[in-house]
PDB file of C-alpha atoms and ligand atoms in Angstrom:
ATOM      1  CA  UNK U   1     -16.514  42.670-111.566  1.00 77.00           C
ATOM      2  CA  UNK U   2     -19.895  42.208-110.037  1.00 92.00           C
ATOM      3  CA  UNK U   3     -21.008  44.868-106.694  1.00 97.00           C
ATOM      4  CA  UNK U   4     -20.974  43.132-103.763  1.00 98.00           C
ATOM      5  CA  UNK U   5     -23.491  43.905-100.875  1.00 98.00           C
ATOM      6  CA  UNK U   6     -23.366  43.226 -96.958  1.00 98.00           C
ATOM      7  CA  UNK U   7     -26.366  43.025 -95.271  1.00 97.00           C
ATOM      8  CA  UNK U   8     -26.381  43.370 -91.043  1.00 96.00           C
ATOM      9  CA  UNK U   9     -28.666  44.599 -88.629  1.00 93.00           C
ATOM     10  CA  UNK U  10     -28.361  47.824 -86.681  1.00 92.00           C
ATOM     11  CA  UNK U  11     -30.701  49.149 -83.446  1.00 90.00           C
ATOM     12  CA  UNK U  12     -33.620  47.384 -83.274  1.00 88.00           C
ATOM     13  CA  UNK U  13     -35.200  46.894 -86.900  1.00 92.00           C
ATOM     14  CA  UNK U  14     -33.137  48.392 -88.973  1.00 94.00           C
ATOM     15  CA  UNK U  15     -30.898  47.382 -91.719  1.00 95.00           C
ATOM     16  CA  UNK U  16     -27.581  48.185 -92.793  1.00 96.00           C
ATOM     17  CA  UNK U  17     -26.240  47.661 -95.627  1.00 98.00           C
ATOM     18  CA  UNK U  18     -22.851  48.143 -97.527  1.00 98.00           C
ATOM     19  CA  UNK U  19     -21.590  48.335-101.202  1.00 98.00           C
ATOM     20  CA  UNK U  20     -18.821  47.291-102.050  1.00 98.00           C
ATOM     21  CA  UNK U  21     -16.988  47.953-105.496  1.00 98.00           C
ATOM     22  CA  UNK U  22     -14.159  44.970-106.059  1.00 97.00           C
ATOM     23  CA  UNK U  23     -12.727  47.392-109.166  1.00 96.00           C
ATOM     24  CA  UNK U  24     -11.926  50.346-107.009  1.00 97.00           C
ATOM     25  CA  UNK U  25     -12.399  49.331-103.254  1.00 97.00           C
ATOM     26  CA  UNK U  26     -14.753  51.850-102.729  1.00 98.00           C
ATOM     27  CA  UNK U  27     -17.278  50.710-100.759  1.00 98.00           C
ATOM     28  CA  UNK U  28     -20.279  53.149 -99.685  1.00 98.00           C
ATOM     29  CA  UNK U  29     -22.746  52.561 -96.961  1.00 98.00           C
ATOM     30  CA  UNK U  30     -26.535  53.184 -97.693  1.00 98.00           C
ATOM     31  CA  UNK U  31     -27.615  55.022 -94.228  1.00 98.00           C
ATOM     32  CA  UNK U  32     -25.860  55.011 -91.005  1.00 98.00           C
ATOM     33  CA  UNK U  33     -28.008  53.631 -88.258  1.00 97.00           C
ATOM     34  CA  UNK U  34     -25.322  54.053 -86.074  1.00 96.00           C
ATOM     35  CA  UNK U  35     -21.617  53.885 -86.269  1.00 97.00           C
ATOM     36  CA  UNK U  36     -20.545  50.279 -84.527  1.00 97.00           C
ATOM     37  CA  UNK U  37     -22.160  47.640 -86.804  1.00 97.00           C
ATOM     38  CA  UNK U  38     -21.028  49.542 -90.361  1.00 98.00           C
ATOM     39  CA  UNK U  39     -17.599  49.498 -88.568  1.00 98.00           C
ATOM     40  CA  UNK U  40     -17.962  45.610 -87.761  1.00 98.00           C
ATOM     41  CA  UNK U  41     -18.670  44.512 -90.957  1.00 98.00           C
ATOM     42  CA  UNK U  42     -15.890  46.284 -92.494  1.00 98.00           C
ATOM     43  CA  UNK U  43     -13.779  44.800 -90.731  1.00 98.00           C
ATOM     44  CA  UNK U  44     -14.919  41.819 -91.375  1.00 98.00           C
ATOM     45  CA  UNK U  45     -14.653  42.414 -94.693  1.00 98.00           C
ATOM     46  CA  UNK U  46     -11.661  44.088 -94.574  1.00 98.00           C
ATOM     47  CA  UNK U  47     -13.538  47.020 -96.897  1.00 98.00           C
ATOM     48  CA  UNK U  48     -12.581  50.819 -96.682  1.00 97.00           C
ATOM     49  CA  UNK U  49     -15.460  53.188 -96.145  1.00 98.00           C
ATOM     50  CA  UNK U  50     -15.579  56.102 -98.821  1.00 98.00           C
ATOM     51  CA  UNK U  51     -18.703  57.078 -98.942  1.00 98.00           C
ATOM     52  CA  UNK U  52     -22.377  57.190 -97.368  1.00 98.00           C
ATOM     53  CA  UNK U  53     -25.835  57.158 -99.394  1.00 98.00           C
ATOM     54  CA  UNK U  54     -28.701  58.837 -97.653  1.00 98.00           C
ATOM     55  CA  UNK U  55     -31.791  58.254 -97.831  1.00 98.00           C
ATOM     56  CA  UNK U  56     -34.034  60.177 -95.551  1.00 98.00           C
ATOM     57  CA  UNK U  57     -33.258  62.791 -92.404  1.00 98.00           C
ATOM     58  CA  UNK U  58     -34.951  60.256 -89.682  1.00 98.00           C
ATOM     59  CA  UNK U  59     -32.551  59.894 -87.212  1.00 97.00           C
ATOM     60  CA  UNK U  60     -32.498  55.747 -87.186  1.00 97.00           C
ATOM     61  CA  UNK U  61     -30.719  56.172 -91.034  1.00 98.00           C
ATOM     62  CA  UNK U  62     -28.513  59.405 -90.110  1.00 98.00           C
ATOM     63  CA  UNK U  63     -27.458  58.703 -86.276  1.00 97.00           C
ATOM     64  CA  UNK U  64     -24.185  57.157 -87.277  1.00 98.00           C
ATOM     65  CA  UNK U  65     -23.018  59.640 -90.097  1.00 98.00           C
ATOM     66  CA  UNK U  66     -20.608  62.042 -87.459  1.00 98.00           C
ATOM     67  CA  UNK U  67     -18.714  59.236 -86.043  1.00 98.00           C
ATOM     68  CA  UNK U  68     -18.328  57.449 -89.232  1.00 98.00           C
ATOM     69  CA  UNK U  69     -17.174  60.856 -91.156  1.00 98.00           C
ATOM     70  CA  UNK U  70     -14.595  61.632 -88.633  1.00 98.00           C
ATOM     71  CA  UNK U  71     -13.136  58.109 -88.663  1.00 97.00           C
ATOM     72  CA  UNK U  72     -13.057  57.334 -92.210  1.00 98.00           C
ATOM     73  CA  UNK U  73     -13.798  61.713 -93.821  1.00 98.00           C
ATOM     74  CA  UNK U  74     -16.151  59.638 -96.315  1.00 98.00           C
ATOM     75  CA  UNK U  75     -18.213  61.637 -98.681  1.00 98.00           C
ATOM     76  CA  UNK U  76     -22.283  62.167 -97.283  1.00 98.00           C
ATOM     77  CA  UNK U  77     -24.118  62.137-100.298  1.00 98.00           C
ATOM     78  CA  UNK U  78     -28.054  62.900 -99.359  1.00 98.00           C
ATOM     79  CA  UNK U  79     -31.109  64.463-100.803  1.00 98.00           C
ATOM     80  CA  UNK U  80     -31.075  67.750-101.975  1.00 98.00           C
ATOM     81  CA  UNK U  81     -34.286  68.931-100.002  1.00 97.00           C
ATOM     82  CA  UNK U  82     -33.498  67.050 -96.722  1.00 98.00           C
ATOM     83  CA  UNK U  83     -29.528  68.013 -96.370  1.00 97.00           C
ATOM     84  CA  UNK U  84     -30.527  70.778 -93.513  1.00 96.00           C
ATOM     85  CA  UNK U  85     -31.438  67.791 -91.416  1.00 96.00           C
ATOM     86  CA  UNK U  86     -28.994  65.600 -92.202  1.00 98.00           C
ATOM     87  CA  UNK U  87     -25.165  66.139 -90.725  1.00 97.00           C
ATOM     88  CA  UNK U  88     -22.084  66.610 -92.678  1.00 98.00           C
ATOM     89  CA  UNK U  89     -23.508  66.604 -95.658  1.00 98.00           C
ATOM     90  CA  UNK U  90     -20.858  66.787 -99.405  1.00 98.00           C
ATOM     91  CA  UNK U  91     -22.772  66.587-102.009  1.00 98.00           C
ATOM     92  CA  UNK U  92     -26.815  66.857-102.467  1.00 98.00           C
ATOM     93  CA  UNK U  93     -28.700  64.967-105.019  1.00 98.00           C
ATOM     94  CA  UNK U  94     -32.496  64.358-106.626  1.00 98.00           C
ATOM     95  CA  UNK U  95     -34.191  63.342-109.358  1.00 98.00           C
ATOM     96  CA  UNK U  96     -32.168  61.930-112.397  1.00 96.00           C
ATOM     97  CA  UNK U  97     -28.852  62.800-110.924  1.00 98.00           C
ATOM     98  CA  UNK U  98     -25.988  60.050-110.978  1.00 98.00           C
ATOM     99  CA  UNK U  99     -23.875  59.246-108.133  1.00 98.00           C
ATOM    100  CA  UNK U 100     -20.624  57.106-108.192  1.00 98.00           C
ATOM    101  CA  UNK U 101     -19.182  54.169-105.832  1.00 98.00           C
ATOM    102  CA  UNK U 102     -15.622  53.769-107.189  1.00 97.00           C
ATOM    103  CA  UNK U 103     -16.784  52.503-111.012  1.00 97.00           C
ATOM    104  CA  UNK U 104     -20.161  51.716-109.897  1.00 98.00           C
ATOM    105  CA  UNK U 105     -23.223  54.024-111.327  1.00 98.00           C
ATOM    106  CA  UNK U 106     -25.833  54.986-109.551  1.00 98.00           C
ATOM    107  CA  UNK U 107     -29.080  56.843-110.754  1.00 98.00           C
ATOM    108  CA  UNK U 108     -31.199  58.883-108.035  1.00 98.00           C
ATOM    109  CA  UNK U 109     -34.850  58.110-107.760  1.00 98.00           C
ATOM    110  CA  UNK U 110     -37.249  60.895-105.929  1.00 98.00           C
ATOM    111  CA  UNK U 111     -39.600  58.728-103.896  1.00 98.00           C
ATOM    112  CA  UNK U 112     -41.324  61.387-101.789  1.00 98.00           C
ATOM    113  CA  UNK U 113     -44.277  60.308 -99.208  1.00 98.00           C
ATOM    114  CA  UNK U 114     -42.595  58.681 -96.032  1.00 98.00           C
ATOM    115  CA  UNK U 115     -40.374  62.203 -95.829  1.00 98.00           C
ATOM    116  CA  UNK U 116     -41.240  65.006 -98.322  1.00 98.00           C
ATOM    117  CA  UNK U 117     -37.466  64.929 -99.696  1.00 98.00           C
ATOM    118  CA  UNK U 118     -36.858  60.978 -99.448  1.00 98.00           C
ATOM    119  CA  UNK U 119     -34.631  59.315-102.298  1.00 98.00           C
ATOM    120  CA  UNK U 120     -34.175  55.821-103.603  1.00 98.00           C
ATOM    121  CA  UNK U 121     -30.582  54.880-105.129  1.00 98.00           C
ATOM    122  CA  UNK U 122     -30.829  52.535-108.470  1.00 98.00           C
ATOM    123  CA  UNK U 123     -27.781  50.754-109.866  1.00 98.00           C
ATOM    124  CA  UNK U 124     -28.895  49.934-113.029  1.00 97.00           C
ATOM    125  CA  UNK U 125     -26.568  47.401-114.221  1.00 96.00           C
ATOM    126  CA  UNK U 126     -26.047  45.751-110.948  1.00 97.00           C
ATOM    127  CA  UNK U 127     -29.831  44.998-110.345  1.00 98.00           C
ATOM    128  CA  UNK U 128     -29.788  46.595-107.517  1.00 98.00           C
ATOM    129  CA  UNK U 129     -32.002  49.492-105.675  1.00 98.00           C
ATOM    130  CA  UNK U 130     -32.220  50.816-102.027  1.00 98.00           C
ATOM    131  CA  UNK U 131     -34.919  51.880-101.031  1.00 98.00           C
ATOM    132  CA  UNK U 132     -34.808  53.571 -97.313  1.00 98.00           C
ATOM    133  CA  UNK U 133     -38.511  53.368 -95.712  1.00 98.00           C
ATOM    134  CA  UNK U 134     -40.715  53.766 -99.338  1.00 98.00           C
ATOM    135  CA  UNK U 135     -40.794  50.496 -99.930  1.00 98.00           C
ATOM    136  CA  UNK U 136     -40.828  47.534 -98.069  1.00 98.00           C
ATOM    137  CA  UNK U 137     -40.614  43.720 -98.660  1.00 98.00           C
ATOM    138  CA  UNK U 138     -44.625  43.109 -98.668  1.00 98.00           C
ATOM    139  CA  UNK U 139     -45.279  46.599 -96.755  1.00 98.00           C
ATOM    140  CA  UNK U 140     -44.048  50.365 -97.981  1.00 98.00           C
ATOM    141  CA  UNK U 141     -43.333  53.010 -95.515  1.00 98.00           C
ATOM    142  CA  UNK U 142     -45.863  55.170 -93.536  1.00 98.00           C
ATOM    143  CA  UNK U 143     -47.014  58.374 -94.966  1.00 98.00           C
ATOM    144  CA  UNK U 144     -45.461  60.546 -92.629  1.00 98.00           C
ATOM    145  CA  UNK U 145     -44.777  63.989 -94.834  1.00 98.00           C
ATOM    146  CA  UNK U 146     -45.764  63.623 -97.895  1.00 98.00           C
ATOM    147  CA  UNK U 147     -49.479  62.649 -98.939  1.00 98.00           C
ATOM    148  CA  UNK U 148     -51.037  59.045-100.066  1.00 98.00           C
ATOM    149  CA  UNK U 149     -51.407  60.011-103.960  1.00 98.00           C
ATOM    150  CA  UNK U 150     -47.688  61.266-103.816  1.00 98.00           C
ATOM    151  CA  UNK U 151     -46.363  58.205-102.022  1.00 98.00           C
ATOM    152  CA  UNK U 152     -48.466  56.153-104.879  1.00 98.00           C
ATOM    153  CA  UNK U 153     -46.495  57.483-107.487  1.00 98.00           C
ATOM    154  CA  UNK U 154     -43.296  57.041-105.461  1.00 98.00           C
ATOM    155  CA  UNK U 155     -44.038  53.429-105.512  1.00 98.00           C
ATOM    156  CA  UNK U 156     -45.086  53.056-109.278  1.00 98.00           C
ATOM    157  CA  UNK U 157     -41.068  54.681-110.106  1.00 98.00           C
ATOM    158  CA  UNK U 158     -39.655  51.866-108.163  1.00 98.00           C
ATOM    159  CA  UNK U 159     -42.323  49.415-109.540  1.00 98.00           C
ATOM    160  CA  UNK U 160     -41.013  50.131-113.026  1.00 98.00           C
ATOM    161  CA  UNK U 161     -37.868  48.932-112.443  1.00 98.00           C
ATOM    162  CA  UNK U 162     -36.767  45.002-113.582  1.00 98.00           C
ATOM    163  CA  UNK U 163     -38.443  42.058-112.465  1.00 98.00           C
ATOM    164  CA  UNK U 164     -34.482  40.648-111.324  1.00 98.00           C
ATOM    165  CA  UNK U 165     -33.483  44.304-109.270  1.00 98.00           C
ATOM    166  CA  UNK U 166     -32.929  43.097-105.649  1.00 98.00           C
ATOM    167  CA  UNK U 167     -34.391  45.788-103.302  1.00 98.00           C
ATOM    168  CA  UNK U 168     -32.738  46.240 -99.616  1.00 98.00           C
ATOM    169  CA  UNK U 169     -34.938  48.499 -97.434  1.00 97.00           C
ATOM    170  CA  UNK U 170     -34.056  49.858 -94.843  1.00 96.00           C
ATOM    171  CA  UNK U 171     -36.106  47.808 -91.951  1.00 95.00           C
ATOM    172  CA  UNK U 172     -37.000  44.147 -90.891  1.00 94.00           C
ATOM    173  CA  UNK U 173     -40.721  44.169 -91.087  1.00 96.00           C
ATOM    174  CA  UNK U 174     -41.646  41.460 -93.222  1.00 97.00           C
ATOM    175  CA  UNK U 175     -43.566  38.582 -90.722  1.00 97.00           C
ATOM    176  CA  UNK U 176     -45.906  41.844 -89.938  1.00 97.00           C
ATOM    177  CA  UNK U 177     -46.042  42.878 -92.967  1.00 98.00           C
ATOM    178  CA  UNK U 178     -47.181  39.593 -94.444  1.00 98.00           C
ATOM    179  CA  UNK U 179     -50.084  39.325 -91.838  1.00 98.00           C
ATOM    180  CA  UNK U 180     -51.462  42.578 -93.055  1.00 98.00           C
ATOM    181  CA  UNK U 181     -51.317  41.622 -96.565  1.00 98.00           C
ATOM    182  CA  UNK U 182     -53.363  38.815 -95.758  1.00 98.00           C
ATOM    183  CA  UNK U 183     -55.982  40.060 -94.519  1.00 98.00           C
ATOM    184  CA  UNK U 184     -56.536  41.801 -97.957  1.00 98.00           C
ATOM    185  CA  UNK U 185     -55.529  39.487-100.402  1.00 98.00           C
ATOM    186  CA  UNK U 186     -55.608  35.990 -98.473  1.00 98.00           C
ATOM    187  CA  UNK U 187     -55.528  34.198-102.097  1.00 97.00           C
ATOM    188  CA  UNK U 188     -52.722  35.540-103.491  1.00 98.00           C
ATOM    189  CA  UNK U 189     -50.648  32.638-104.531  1.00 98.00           C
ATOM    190  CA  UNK U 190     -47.262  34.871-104.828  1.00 98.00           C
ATOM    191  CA  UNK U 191     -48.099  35.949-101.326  1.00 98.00           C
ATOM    192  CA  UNK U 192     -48.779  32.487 -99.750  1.00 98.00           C
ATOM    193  CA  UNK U 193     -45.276  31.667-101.106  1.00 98.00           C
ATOM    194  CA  UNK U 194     -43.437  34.443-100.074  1.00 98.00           C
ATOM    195  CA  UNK U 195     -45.205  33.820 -96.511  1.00 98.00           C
ATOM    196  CA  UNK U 196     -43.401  30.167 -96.706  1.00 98.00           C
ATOM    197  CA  UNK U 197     -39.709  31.622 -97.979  1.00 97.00           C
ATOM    198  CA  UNK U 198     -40.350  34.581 -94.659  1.00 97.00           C
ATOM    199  CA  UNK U 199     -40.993  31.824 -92.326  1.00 97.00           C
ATOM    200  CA  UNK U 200     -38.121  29.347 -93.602  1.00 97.00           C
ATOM    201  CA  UNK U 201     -35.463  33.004 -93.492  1.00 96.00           C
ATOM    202  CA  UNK U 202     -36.786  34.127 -89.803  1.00 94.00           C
ATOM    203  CA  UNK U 203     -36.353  30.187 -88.089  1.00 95.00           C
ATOM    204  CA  UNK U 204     -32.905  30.295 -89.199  1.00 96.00           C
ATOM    205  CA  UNK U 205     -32.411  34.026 -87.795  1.00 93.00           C
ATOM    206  CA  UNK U 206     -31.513  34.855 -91.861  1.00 95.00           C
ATOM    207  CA  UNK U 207     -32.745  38.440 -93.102  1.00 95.00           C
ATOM    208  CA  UNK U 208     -35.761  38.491 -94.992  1.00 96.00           C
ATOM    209  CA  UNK U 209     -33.930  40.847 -97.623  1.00 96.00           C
ATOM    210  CA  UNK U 210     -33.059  41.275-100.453  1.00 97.00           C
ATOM    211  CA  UNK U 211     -36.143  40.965-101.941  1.00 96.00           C
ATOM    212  CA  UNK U 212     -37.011  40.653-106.536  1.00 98.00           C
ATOM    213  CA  UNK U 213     -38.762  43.628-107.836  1.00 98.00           C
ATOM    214  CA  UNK U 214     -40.772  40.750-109.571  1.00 98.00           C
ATOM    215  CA  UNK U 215     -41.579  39.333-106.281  1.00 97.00           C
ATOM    216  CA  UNK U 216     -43.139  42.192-104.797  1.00 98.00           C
ATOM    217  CA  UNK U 217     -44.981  43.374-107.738  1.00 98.00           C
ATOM    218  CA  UNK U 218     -46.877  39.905-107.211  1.00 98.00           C
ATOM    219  CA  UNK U 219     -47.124  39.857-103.518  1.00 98.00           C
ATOM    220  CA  UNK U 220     -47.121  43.011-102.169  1.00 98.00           C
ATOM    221  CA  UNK U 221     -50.443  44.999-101.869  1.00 98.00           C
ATOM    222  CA  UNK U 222     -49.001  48.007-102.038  1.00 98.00           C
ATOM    223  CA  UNK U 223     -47.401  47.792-105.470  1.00 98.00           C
ATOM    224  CA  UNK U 224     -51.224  46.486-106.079  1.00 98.00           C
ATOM    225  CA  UNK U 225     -53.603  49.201-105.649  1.00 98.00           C
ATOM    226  CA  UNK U 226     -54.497  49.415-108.969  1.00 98.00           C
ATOM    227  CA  UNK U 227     -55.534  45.741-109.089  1.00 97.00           C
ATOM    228  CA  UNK U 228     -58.778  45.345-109.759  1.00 97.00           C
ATOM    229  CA  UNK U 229     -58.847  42.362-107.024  1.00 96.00           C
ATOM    230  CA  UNK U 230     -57.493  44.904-104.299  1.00 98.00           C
ATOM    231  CA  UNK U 231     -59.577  47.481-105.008  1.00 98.00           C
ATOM    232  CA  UNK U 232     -62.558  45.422-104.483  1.00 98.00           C
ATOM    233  CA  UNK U 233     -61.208  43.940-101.647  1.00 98.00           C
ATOM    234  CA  UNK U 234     -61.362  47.368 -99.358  1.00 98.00           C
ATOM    235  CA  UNK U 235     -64.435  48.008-101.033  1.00 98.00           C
ATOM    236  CA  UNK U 236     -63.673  50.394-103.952  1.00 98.00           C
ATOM    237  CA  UNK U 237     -64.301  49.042-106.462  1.00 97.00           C
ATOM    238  CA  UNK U 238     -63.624  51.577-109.591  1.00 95.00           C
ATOM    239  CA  UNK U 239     -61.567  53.797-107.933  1.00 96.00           C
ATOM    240  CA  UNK U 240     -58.162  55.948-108.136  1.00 97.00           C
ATOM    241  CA  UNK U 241     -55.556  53.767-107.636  1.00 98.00           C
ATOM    242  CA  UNK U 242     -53.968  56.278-105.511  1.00 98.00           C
ATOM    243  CA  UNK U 243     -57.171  56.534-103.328  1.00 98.00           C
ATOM    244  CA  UNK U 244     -57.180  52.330-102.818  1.00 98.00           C
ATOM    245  CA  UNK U 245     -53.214  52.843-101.612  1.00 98.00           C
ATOM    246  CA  UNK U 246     -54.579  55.276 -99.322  1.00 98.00           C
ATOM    247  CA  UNK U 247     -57.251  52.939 -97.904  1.00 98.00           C
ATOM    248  CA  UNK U 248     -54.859  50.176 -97.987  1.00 98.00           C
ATOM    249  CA  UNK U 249     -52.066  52.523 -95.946  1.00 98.00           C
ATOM    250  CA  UNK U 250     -55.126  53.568 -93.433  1.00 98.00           C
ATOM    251  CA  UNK U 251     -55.902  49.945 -92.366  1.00 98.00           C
ATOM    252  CA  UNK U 252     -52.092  49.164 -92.068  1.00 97.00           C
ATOM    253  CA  UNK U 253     -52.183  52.495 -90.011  1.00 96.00           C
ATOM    254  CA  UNK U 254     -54.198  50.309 -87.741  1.00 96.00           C
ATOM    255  CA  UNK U 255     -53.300  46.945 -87.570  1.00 94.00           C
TER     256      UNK U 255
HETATM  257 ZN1   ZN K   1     -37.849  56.801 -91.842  1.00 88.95          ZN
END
């Protein structure tokens, strides 16, 4: 049986987001934003919380962890070299390690740059990644610890994975995200499209997420610093990929 996902806003921005595994009942959250949403949409779904997948220390994707532990004593699974900053932590993980929700497999990604220790959770045969704050639908995360060239290589990993994955990140950014873009790429077909489908979602009050890998590998100039069209767009023409995502990353810095 197919995962099934539940998508609902928490604070201000952020998304939460819940997996749910109709084999086992397991059902895992990815962050805790805070405590009273993730607890509303169980219930509504009548789904059992058994387990939480971290994906950075910031406090808008860890504040809800304590009161959701004590209520339901799920298992905190986070990254290995961010569990001091992250409460109640069971089980660490990085790189290449696997990570189960009931039958459901999931493979760890490092994606380093936004925080120095920040992980991305794949589920292979469910076409399915989340993402935290690396990557964003038409924007990626700020480069907060880690450095541009690092962060560049975060976003290649995820970049490699299939055209049909559906990537949920972890906040509601893509209107802004989609004027920036234009202003570097203001031909890019994909992008003009995906500008329509945004537009359509955020009338009706609908989240802009999930988003296809494909999609974003078309659209979004991040995933396209090593275009030749977006290098010569912010003036480097010829140069490191790493070092137009840096440029790029700058003049979103900005906007
Ligand atoms: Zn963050």
């Amino acid at each position: 049986m197919a995962a099934q996902t539940e998508l609902f806003l928490c604070l201000k921005d952020n998304f939460g987001v819940l997996l749910h595994d109709p084999a086992s009942g397991a059902t895992a959250a990815i962050d805790a934003p805070e405590a009273a949403p993730i607890e509303a949409a169980l219930r509504a779904k009548g789904w059992r919380l058994t387990d939480i997948l971290v994906t950075h220390h910031h406090h808008d994707h860890t504040g809800g962890i304590e009161e959701l532990k004590e209520r339901h004593r799920c298992r905190i699974v986070a990254p290995e070299a961010e569990a001091d900053g992250i409460p109640e932590v069971d089980e660490t993980v990085r790189e290449g390690d696997r990570v189960r929700v009931g039958s459901l497999e999931g493979r760890i990604i490092d994606t380093p740059g936004h925080t120095a220790g920040h992980v991305s959770y794949s589920f292979p045969s469910e076409k399915l990644v989340f993402v935290g704050d690396t990557l964003f639908s038409i924007g990626c995360g700020r480069v907060i610890e880690g450095t541009p060239e690092m962060m560049w290589q975060s976003l290649l990993k995820l970049r490699a994975l299939a055209d049909d994955t559906r990537l949920y990140c972890g906040h509601e950014y893509s209107e802004a995200n989609i004027r920036f873009a234009k202003t570097i790429e203001p031909q890019n077909a994909a992008l003009l499209a995906r500008e329509k489908q945004v537009a359509r979602l955020a009338a009706a009050r609908q989240p802009t997420i999930p988003s296809l890998m494909g999609e974003e590998k078309a659209a979004n100039v991040f995933l396209r610093a090593d275009d030749a069209a977006v290098a010569k767009s912010v003036g480097l023409p010829g140069t490191p990929a790493w070092q137009v995502f840096a440029e790029v990353r700058a003049r979103k810095n900005k906007f």
